[in-house]
PDB file of C-alpha atoms in Angstrom:
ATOM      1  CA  UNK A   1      14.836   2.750  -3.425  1.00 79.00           C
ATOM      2  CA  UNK A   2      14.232   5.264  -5.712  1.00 88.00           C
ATOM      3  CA  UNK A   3      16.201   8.829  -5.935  1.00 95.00           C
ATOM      4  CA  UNK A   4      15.876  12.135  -7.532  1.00 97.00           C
ATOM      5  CA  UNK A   5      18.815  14.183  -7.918  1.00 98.00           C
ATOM      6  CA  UNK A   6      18.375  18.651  -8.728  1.00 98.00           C
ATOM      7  CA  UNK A   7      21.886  19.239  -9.830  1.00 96.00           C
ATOM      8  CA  UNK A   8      21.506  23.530  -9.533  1.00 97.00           C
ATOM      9  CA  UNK A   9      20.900  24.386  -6.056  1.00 97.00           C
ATOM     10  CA  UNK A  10      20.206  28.350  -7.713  1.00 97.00           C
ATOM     11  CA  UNK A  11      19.275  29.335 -10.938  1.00 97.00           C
ATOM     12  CA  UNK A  12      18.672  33.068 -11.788  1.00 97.00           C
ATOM     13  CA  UNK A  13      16.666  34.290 -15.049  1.00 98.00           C
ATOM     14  CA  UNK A  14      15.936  37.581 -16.374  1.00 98.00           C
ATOM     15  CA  UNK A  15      12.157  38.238 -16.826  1.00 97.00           C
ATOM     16  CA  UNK A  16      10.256  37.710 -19.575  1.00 97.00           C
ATOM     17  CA  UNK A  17      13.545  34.945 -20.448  1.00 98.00           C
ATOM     18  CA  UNK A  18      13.425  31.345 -20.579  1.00 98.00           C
ATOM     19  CA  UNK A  19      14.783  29.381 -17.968  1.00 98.00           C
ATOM     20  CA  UNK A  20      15.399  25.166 -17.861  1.00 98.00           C
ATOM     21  CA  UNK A  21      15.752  23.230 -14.368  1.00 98.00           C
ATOM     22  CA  UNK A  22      17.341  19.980 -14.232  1.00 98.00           C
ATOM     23  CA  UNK A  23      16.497  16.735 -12.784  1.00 98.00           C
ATOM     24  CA  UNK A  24      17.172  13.500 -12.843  1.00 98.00           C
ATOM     25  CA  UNK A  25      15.907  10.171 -10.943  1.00 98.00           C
ATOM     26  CA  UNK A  26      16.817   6.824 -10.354  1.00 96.00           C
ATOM     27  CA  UNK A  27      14.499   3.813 -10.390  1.00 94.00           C
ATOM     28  CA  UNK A  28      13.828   0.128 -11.333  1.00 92.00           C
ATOM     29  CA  UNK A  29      10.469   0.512 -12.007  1.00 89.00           C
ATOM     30  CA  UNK A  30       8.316   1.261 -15.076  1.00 88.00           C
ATOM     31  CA  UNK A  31       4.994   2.262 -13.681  1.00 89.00           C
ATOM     32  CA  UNK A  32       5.733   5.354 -12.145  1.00 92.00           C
ATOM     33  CA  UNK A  33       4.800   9.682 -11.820  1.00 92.00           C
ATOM     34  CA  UNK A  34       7.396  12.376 -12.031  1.00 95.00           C
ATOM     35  CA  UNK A  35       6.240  15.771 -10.782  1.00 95.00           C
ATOM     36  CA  UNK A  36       7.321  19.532 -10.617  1.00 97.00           C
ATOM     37  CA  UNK A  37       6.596  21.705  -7.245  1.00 97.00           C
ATOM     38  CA  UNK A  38       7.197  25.178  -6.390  1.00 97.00           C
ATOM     39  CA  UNK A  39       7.306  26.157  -2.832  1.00 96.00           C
ATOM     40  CA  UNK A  40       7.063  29.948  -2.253  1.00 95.00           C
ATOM     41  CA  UNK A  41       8.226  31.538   1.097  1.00 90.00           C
ATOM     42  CA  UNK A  42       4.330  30.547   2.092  1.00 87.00           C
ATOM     43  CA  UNK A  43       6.104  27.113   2.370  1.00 90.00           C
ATOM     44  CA  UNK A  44       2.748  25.800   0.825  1.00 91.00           C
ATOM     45  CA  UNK A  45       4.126  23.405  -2.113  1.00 93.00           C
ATOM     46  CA  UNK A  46       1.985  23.953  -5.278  1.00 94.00           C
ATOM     47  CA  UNK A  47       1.994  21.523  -8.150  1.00 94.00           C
ATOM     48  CA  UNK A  48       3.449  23.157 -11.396  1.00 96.00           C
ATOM     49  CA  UNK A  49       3.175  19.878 -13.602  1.00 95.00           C
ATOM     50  CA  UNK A  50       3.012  16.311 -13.686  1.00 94.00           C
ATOM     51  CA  UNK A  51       4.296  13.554 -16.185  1.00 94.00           C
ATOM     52  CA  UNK A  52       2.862   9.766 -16.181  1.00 91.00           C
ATOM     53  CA  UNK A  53       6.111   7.833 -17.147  1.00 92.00           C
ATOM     54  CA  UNK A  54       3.701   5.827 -19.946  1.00 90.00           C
ATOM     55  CA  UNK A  55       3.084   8.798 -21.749  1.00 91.00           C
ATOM     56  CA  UNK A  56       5.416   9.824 -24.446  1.00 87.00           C
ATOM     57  CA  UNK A  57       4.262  13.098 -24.701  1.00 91.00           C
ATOM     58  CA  UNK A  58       5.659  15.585 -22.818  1.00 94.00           C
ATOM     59  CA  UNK A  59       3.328  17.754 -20.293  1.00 93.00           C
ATOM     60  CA  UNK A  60       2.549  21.618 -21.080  1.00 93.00           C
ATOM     61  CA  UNK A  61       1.043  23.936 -18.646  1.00 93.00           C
ATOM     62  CA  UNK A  62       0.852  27.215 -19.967  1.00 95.00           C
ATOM     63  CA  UNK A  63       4.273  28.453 -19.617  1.00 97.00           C
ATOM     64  CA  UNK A  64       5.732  25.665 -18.027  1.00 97.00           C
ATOM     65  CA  UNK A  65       6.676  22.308 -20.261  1.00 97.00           C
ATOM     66  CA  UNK A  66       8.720  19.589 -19.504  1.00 97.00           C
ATOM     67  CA  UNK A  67      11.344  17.439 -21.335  1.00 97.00           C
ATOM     68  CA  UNK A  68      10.715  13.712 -20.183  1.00 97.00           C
ATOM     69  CA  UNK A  69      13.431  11.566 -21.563  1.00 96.00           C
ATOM     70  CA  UNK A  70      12.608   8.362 -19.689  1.00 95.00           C
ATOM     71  CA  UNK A  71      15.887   6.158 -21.108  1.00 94.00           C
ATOM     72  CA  UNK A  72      18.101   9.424 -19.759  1.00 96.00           C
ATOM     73  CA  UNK A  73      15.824   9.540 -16.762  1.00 96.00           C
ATOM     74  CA  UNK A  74      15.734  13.003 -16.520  1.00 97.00           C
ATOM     75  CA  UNK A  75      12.623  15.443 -16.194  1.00 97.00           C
ATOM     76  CA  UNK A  76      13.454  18.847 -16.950  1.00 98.00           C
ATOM     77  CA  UNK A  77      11.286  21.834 -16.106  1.00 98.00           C
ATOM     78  CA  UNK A  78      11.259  24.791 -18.857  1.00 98.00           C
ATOM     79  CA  UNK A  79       9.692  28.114 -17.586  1.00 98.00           C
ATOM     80  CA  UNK A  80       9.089  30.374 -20.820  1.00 98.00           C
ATOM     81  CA  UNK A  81       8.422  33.809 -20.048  1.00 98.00           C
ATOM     82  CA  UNK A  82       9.243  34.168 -16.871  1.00 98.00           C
ATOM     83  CA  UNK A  83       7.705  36.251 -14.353  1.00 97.00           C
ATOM     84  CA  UNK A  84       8.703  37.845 -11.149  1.00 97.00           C
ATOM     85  CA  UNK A  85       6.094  35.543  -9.698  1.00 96.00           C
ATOM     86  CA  UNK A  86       7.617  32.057 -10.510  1.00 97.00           C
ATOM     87  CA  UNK A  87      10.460  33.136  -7.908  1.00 97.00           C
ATOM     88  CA  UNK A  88      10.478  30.349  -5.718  1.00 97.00           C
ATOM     89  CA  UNK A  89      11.830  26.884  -4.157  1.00 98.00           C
ATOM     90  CA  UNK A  90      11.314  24.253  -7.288  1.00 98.00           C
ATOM     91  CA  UNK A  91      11.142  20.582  -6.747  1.00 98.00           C
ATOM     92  CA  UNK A  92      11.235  17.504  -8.694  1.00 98.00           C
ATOM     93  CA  UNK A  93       9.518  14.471  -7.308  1.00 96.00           C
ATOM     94  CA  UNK A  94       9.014  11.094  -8.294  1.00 94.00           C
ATOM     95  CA  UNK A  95       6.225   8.715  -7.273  1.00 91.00           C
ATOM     96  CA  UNK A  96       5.787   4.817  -7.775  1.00 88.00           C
ATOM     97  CA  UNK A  97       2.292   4.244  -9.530  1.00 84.00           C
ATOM     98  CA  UNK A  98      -0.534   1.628  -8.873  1.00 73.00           C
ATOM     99  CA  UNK A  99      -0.782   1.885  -5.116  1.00 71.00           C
ATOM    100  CA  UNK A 100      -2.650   5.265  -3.824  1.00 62.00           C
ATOM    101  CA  UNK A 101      -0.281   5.003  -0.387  1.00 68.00           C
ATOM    102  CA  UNK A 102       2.803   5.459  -2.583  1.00 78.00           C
ATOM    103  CA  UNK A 103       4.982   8.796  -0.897  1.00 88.00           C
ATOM    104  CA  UNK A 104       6.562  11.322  -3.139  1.00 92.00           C
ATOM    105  CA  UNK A 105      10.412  11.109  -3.208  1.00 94.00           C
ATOM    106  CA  UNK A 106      11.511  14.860  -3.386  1.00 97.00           C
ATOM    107  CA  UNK A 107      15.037  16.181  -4.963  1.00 97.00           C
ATOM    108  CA  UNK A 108      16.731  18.788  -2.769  1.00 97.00           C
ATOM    109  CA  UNK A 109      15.059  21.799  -4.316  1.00 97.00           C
ATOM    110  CA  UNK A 110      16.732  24.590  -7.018  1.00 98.00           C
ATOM    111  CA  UNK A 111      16.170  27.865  -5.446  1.00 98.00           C
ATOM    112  CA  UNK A 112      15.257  30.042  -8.650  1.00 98.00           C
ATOM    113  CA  UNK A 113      15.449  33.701  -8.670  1.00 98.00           C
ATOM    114  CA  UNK A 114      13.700  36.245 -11.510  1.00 98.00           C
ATOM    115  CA  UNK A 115      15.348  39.552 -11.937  1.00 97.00           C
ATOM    116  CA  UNK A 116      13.103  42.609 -13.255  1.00 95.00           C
TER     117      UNK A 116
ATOM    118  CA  UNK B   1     -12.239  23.228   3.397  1.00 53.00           C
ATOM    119  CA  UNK B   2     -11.125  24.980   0.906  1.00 78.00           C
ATOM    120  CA  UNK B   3      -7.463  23.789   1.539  1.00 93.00           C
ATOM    121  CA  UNK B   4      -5.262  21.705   3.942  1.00 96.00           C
ATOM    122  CA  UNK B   5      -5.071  23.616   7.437  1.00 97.00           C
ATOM    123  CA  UNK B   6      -2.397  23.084   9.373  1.00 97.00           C
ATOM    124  CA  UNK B   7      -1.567  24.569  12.658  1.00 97.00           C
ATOM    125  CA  UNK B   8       0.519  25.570  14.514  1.00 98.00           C
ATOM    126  CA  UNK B   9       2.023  27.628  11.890  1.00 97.00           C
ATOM    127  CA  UNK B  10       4.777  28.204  14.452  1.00 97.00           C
ATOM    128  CA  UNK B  11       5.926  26.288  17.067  1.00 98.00           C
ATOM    129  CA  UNK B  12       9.042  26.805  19.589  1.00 98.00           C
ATOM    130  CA  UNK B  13       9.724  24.059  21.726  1.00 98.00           C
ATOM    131  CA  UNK B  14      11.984  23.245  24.446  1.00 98.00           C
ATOM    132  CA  UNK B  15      14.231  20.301  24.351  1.00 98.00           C
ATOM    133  CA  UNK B  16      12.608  17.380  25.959  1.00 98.00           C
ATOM    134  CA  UNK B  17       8.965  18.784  25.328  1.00 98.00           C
ATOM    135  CA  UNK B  18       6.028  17.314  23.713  1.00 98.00           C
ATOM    136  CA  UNK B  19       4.832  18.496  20.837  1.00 98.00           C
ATOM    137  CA  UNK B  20       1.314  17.973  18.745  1.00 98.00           C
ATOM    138  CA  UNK B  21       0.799  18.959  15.160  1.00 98.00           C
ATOM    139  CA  UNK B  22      -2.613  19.205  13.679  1.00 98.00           C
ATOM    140  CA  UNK B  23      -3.831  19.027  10.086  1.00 98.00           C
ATOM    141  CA  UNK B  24      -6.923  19.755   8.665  1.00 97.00           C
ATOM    142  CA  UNK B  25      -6.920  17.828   5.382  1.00 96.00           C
ATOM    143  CA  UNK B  26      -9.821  18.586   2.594  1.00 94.00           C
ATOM    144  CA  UNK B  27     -12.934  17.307   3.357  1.00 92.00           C
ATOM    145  CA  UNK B  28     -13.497  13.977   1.686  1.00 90.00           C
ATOM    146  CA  UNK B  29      -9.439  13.420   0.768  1.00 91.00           C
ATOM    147  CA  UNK B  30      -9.688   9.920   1.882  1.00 90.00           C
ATOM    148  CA  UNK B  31      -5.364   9.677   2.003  1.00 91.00           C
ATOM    149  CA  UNK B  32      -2.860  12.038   4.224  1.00 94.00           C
ATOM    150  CA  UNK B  33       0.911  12.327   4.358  1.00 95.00           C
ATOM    151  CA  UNK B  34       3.176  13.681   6.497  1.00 97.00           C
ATOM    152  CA  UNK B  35       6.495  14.854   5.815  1.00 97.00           C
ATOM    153  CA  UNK B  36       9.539  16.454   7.652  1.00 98.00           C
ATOM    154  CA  UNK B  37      11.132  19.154   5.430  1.00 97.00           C
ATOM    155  CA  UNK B  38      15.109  20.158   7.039  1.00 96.00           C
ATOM    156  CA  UNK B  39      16.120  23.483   6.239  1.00 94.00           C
ATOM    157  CA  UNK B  40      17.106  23.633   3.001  1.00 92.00           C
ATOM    158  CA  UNK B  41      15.957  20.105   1.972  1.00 95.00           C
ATOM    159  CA  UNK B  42      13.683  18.670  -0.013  1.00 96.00           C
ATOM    160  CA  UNK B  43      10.407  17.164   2.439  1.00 97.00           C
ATOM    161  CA  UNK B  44      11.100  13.573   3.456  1.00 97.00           C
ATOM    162  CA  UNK B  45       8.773  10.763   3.863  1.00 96.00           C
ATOM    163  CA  UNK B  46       7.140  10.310   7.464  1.00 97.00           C
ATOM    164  CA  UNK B  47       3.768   8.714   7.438  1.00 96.00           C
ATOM    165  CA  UNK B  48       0.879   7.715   5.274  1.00 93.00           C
ATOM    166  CA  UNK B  49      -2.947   6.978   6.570  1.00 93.00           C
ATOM    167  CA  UNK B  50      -5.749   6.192   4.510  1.00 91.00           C
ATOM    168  CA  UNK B  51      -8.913   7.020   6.295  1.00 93.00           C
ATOM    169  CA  UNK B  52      -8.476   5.976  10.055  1.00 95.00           C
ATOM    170  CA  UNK B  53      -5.777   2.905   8.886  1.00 95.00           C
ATOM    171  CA  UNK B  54      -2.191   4.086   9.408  1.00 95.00           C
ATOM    172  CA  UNK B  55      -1.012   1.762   6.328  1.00 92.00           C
ATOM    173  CA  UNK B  56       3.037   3.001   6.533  1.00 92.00           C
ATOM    174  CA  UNK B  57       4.935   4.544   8.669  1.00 94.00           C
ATOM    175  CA  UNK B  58       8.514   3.597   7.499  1.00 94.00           C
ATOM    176  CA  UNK B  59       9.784   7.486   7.680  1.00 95.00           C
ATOM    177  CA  UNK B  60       8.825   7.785  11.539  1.00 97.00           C
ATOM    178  CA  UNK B  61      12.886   8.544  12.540  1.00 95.00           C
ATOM    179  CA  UNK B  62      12.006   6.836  15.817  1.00 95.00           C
ATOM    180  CA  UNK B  63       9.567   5.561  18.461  1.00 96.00           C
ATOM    181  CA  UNK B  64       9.534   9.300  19.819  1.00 98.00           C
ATOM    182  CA  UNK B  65       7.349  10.239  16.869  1.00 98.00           C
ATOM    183  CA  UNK B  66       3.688   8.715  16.862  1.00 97.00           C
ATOM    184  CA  UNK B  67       0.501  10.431  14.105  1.00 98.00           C
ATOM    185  CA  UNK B  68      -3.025   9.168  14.717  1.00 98.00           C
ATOM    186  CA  UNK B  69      -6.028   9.748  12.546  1.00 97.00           C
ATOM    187  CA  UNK B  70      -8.726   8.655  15.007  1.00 96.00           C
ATOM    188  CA  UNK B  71     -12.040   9.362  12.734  1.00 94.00           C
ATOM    189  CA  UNK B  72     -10.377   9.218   9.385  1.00 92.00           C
ATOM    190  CA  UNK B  73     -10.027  13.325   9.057  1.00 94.00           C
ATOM    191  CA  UNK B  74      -7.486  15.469  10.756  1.00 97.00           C
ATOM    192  CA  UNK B  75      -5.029  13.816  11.778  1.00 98.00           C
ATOM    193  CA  UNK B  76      -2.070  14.710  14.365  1.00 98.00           C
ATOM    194  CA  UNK B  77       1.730  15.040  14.399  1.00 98.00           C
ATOM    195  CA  UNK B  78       2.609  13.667  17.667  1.00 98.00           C
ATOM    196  CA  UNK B  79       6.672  14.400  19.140  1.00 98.00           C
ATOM    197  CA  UNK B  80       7.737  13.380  22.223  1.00 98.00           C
ATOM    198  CA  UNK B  81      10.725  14.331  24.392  1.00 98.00           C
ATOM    199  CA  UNK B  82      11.804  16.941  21.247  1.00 98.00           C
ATOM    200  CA  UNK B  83      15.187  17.191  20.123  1.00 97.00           C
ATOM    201  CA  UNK B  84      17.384  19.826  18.499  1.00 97.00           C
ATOM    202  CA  UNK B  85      17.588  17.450  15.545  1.00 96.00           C
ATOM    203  CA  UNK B  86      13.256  17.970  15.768  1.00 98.00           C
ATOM    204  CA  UNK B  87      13.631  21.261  14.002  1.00 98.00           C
ATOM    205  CA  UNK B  88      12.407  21.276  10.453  1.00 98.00           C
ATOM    206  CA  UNK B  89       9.072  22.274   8.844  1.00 97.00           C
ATOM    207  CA  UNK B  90       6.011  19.615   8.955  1.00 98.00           C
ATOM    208  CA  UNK B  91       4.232  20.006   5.647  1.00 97.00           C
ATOM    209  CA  UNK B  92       0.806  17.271   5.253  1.00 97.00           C
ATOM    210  CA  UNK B  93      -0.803  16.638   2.237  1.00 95.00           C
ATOM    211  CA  UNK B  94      -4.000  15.352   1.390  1.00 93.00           C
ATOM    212  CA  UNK B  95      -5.546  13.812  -2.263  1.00 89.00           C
ATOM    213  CA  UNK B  96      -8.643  11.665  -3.153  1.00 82.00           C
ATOM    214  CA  UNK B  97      -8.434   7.884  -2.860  1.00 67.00           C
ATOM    215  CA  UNK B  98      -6.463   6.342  -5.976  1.00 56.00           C
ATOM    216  CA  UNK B  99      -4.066   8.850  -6.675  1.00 54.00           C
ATOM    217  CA  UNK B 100      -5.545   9.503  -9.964  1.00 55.00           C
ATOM    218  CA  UNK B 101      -5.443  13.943  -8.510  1.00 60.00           C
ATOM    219  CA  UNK B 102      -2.464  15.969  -7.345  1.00 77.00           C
ATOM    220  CA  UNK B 103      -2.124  15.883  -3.650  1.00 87.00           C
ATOM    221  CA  UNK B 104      -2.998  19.033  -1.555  1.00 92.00           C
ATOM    222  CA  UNK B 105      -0.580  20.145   0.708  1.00 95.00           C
ATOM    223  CA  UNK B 106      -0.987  22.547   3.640  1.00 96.00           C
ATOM    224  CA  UNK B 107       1.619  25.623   4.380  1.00 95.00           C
ATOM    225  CA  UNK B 108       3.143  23.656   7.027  1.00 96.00           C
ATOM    226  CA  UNK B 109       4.028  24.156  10.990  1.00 98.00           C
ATOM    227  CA  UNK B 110       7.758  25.139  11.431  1.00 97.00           C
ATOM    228  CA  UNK B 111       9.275  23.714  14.610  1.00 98.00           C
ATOM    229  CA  UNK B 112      12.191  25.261  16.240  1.00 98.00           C
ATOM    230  CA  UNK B 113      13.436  23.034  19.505  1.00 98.00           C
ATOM    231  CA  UNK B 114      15.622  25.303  21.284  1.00 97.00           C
TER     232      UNK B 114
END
């Protein structure tokens, strides 16, 4: 089975600063998605980014990029420029490819809090 | 729709009550999850239809729990006899067949078994 571990249960960031959340997963397999969500107090989780584990390029989204290092198995999240806004609930998941049933395996979540 | 609906938003329950969750997923989103998210946890794995066809239900945490998706759109959340343990938020999500999109997930129906 696979896991995904979020090593900083809180992060805090000044705004307009650049802030990096951790993650790392564990898995046998080599087809396979790795995804960022953020979960405001709405509880509605919003994707923030997405990584196909074939692609050796890592994803950009505006002001959110992500360091994929697929031997490491870690998937970083880097917020540049933060703004009060990105306060939030931040999750890592992971998701087997080639089936469309496959499930998202979440991390535990890294609370992440923007001061003005 | 122009989102996943889910409702209740809210729901307090008594222990030993039945429960029923409903969610609205977009129209045409031909595959729906469930899953249970514990207070300060990341969501868990309950159930996965596609269409009408319940295809896995591995994360069901037992045989009090039962989801349906009789004509292949909303689907429902089903708990019977509710326990404390119950309480956690029930976030669905919805995405196009294939997986090839992000899935959509609705703002959830916090249930508090008291």
């Amino acid at each position: 089975a696979q896991t995904v571990t979020q090593s900083q249960p809180e992060m805090s960031v000044q705004e307009a600063e650049t802030v990096t959340l951790s993650c790392t997963y564990d898995t046998s397999e080599s087809d396979y998605y790795l995804f960022w969500y953020k979960q405001p107090p709405s509880r509605q989780m919003i994707l923030v980014i997405r990584q196909e584990a074939y692609k050796q390029q890592n994803a950009t989204e505006n002001r959110f990029s992500v360091n994929f290092q697929k031997a490491a198995k870690s998937f970083s999240l880097k917020i540049s420029d933060s703004q009060l806004g990105d306060a939030a609930m931040y999750f890592c998941a992971y998701r087997s490819g080639g089936n469309a049933g496959n499930m998202l395996t979440f991390g535990g979540g890294t609370r992440l809090m923007v001061k003005p | 729709g122009a989102g996943v609906s889910q409702s209740p938003r809210y729901k307090v329950a008594k222990r030993g009550q039945d429960v029923a969750l409903r969610c609205d997923p977009i129209s045409g989103h031909v595959s729906l999850f469930w899953y249970q998210q514990a207070l300060g946890q990341g969501p868990e794995f309950l159930t996965y239809f596609q269409n009408e066809a319940q295809l896995d239900k591995s994360g069901l945490p037992s045989d009090r729990f039962f989801a349906e998706r009789p004509e292949g759109s909303v689907s429902t959340l089903k708990i019977q006899r509710t326990q404390q343990e119950d309480s956690a938020v029930y976030l669905c999500a919805s995405s196009y067949a294939g997986w090839s999109g992000e899935a959509f997930f609705g703002q959830g129906t916090r249930l508090t078994v008291v």
